[in-house]
Short mmCIF file of N, CA and C in Angstrom, two decimals:
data_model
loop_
_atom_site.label_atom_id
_atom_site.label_comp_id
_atom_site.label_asym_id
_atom_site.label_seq_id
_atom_site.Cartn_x
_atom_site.Cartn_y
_atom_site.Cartn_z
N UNK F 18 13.83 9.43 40.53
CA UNK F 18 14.02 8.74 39.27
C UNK F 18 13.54 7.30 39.36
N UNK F 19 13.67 7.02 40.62
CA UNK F 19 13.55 5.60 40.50
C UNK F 19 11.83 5.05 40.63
N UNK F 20 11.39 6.22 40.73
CA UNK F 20 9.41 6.17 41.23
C UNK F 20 9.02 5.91 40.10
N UNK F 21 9.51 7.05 39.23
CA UNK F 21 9.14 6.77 37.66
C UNK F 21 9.40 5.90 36.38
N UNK F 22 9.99 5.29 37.19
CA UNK F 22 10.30 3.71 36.01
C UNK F 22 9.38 3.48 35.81
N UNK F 23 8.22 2.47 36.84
CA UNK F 23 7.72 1.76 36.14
C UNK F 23 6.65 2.51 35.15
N UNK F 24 6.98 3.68 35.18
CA UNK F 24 5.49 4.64 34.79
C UNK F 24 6.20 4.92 32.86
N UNK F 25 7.57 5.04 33.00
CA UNK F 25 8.26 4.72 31.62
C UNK F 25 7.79 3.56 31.21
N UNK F 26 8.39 2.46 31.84
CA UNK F 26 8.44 0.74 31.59
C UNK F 26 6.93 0.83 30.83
N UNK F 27 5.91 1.39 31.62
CA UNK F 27 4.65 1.06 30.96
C UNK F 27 4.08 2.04 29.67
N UNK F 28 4.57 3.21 29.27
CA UNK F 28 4.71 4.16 28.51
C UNK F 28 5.19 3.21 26.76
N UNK F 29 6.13 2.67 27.43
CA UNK F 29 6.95 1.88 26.37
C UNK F 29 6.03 0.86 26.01
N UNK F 30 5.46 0.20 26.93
CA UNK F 30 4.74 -1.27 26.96
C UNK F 30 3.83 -0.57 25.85
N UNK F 31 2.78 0.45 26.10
CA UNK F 31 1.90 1.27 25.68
C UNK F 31 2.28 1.56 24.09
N UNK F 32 3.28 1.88 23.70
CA UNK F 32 4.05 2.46 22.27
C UNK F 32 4.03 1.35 21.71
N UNK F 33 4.78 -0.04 22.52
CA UNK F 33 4.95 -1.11 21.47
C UNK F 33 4.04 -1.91 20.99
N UNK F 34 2.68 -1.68 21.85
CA UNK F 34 1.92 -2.27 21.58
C UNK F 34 0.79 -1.80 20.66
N UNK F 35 0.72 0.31 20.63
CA UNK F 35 0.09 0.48 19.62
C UNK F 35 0.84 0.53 18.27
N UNK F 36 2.19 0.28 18.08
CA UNK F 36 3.22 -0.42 17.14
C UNK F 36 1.93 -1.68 16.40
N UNK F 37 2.23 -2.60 17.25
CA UNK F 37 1.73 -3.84 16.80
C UNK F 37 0.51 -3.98 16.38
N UNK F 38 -0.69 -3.20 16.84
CA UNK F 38 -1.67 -2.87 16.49
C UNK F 38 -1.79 -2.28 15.02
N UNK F 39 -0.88 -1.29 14.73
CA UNK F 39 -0.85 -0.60 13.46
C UNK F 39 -0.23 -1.58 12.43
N UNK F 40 0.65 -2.47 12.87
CA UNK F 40 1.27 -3.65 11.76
C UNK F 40 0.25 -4.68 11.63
N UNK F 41 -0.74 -5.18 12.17
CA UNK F 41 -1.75 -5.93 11.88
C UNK F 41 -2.61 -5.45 11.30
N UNK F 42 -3.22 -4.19 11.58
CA UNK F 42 -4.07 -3.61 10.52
C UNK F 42 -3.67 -3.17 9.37
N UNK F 43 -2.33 -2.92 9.29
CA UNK F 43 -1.50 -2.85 7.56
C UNK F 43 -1.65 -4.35 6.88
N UNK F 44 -1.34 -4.98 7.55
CA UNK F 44 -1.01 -6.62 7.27
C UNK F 44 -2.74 -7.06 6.72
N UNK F 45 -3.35 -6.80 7.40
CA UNK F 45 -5.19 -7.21 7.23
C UNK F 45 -5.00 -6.36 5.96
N UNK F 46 -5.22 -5.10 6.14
CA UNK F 46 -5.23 -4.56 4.35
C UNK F 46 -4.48 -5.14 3.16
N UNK F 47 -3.46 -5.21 3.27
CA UNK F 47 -2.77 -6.06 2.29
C UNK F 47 -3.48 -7.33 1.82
N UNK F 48 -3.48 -8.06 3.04
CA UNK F 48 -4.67 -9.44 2.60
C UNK F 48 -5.41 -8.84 1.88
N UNK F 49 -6.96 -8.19 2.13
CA UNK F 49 -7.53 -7.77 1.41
C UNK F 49 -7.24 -7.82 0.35
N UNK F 50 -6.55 -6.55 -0.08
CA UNK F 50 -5.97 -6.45 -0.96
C UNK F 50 -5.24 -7.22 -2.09
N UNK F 51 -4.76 -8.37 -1.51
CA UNK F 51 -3.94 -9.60 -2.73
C UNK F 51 -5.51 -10.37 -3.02
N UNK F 52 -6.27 -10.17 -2.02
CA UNK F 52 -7.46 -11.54 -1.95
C UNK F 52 -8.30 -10.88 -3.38
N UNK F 53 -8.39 -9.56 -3.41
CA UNK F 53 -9.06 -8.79 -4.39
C UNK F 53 -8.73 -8.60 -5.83
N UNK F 54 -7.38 -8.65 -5.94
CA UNK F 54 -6.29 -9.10 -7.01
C UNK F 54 -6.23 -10.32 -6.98
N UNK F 55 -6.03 -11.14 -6.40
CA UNK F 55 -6.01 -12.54 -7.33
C UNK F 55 -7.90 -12.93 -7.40
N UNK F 56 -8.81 -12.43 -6.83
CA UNK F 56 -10.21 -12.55 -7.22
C UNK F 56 -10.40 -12.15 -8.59
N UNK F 57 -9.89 -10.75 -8.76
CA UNK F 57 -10.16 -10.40 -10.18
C UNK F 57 -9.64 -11.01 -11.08
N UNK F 58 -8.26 -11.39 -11.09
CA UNK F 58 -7.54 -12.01 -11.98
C UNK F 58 -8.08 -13.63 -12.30
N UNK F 59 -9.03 -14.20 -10.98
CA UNK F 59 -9.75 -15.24 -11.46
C UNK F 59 -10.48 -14.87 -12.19
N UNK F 60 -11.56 -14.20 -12.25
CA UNK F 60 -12.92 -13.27 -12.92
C UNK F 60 -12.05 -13.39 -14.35
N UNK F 61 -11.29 -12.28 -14.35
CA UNK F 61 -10.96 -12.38 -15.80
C UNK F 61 -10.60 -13.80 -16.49
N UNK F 62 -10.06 -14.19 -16.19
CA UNK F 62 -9.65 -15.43 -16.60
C UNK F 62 -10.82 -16.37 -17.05
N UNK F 63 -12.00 -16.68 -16.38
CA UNK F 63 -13.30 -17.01 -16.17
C UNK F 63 -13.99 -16.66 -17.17
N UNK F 64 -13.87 -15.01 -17.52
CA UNK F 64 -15.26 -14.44 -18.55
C UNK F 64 -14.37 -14.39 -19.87
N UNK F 65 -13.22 -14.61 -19.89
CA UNK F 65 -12.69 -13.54 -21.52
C UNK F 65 -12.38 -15.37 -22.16
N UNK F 66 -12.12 -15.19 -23.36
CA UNK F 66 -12.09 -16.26 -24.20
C UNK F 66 -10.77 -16.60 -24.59
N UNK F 67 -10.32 -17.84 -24.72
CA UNK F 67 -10.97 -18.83 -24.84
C UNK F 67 -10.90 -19.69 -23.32
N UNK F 68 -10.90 -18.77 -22.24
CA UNK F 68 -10.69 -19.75 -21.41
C UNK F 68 -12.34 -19.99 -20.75
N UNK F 69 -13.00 -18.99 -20.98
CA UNK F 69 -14.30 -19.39 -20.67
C UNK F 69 -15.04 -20.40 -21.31
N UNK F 70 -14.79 -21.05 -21.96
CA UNK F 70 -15.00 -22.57 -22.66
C UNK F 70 -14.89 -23.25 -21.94
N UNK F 71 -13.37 -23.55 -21.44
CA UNK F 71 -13.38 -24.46 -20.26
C UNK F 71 -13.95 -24.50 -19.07
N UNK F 72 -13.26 -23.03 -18.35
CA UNK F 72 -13.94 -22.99 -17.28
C UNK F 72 -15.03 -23.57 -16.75
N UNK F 73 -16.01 -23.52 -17.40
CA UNK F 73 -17.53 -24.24 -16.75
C UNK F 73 -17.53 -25.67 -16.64
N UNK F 74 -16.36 -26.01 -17.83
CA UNK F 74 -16.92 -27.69 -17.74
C UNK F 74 -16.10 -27.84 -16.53
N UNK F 75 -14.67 -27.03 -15.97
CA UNK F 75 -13.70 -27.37 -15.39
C UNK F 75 -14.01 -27.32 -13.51
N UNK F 76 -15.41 -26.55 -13.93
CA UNK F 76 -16.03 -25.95 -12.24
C UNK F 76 -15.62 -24.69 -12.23
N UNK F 77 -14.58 -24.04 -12.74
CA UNK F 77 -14.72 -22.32 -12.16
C UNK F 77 -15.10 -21.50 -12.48
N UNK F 78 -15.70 -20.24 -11.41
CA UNK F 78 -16.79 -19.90 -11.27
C UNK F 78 -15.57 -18.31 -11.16
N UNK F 79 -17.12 -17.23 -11.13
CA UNK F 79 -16.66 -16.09 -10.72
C UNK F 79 -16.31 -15.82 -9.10
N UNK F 80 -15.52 -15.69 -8.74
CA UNK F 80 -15.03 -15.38 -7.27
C UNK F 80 -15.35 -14.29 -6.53
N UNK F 81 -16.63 -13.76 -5.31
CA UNK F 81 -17.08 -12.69 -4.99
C UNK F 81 -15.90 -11.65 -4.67
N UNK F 82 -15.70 -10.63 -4.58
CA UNK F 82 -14.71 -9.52 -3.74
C UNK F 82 -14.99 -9.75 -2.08
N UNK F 83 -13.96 -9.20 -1.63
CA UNK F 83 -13.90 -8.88 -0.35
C UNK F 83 -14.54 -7.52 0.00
N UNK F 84 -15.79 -7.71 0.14
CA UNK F 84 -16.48 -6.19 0.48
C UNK F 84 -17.23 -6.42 2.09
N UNK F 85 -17.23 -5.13 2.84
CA UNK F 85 -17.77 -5.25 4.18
C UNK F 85 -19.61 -4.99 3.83
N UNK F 86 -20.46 -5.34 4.38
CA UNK F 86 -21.89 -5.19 4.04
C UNK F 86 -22.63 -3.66 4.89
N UNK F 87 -21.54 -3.59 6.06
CA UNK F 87 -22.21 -2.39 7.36
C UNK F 87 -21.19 -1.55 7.22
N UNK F 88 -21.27 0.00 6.64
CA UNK F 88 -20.12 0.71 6.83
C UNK F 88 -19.70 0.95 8.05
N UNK F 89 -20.24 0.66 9.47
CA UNK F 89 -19.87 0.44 10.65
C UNK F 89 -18.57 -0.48 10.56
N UNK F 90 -18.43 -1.44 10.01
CA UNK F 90 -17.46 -2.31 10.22
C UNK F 90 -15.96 -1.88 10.02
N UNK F 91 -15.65 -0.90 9.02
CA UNK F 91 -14.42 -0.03 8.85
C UNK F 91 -14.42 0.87 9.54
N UNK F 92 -14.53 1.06 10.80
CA UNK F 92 -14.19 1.81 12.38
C UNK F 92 -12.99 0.54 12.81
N UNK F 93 -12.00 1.36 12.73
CA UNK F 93 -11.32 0.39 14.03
C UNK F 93 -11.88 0.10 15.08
N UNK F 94 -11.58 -1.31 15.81
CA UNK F 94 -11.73 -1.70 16.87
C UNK F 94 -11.23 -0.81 18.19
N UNK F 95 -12.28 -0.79 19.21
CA UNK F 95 -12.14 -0.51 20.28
C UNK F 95 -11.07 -1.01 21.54
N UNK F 96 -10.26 -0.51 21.28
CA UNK F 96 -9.34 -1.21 22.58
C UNK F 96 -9.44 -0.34 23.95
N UNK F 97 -10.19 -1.07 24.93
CA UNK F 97 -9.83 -1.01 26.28
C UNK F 97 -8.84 -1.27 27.34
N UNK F 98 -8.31 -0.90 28.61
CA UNK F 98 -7.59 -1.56 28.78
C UNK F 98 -7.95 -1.05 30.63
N UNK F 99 -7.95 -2.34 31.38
CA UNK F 99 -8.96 -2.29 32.66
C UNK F 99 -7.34 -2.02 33.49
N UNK F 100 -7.77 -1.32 34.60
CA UNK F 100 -6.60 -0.19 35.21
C UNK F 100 -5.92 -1.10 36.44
N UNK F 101 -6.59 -2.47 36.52
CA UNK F 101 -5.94 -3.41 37.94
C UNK F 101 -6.90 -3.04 38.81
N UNK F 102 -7.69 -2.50 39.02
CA UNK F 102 -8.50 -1.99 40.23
C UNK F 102 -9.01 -3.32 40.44
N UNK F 103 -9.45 -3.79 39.80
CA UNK F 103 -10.62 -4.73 39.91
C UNK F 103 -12.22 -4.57 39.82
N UNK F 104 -12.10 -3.14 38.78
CA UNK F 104 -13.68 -2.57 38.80
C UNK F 104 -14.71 -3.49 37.64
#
């Protein structure tokens, strides 16, 4: 029992950390996500009347979306993890 601790200890290490991994990539979507909603909600605000009168003299502009350009880029990241050897 006692050989296999640290092989738990690191099992756990392993869980909590693809835990944390999955709460940052929820957390990144969400951003997105509010950044895309309050983008649009500028846009509108911008094109519909009467606030588009002001707008231009006021400086605001239409606000791009949050879009990726390489559908490569929505692959999760690669996590490695080097074994202590020293290879």
């Amino acid at each position: 029992m006692a050989e296999s601790y640290p092989q738990l200890r690191a099992s756990e290490n392993f869980a909590s950390l693809q835990q944390d991994l999955a709460g940052i990539e929820t957390e990144i979507q969400m951003a997105r996500r509010y950044y895309n909603g309050a983008a649009r909600a500028q846009n509108n605000r911008v094109q519909t009347f009467p606030a588009n009168l002001l707008s231009g003299a006021f400086g605001f502009s239409v606000l791009p979306y949050f879009e990726l350009d390489d559908p490569a880029d929505r692959n999760a990241p690669r996590v490695s993890f080097d074994d202590g050897a020293g290879s």
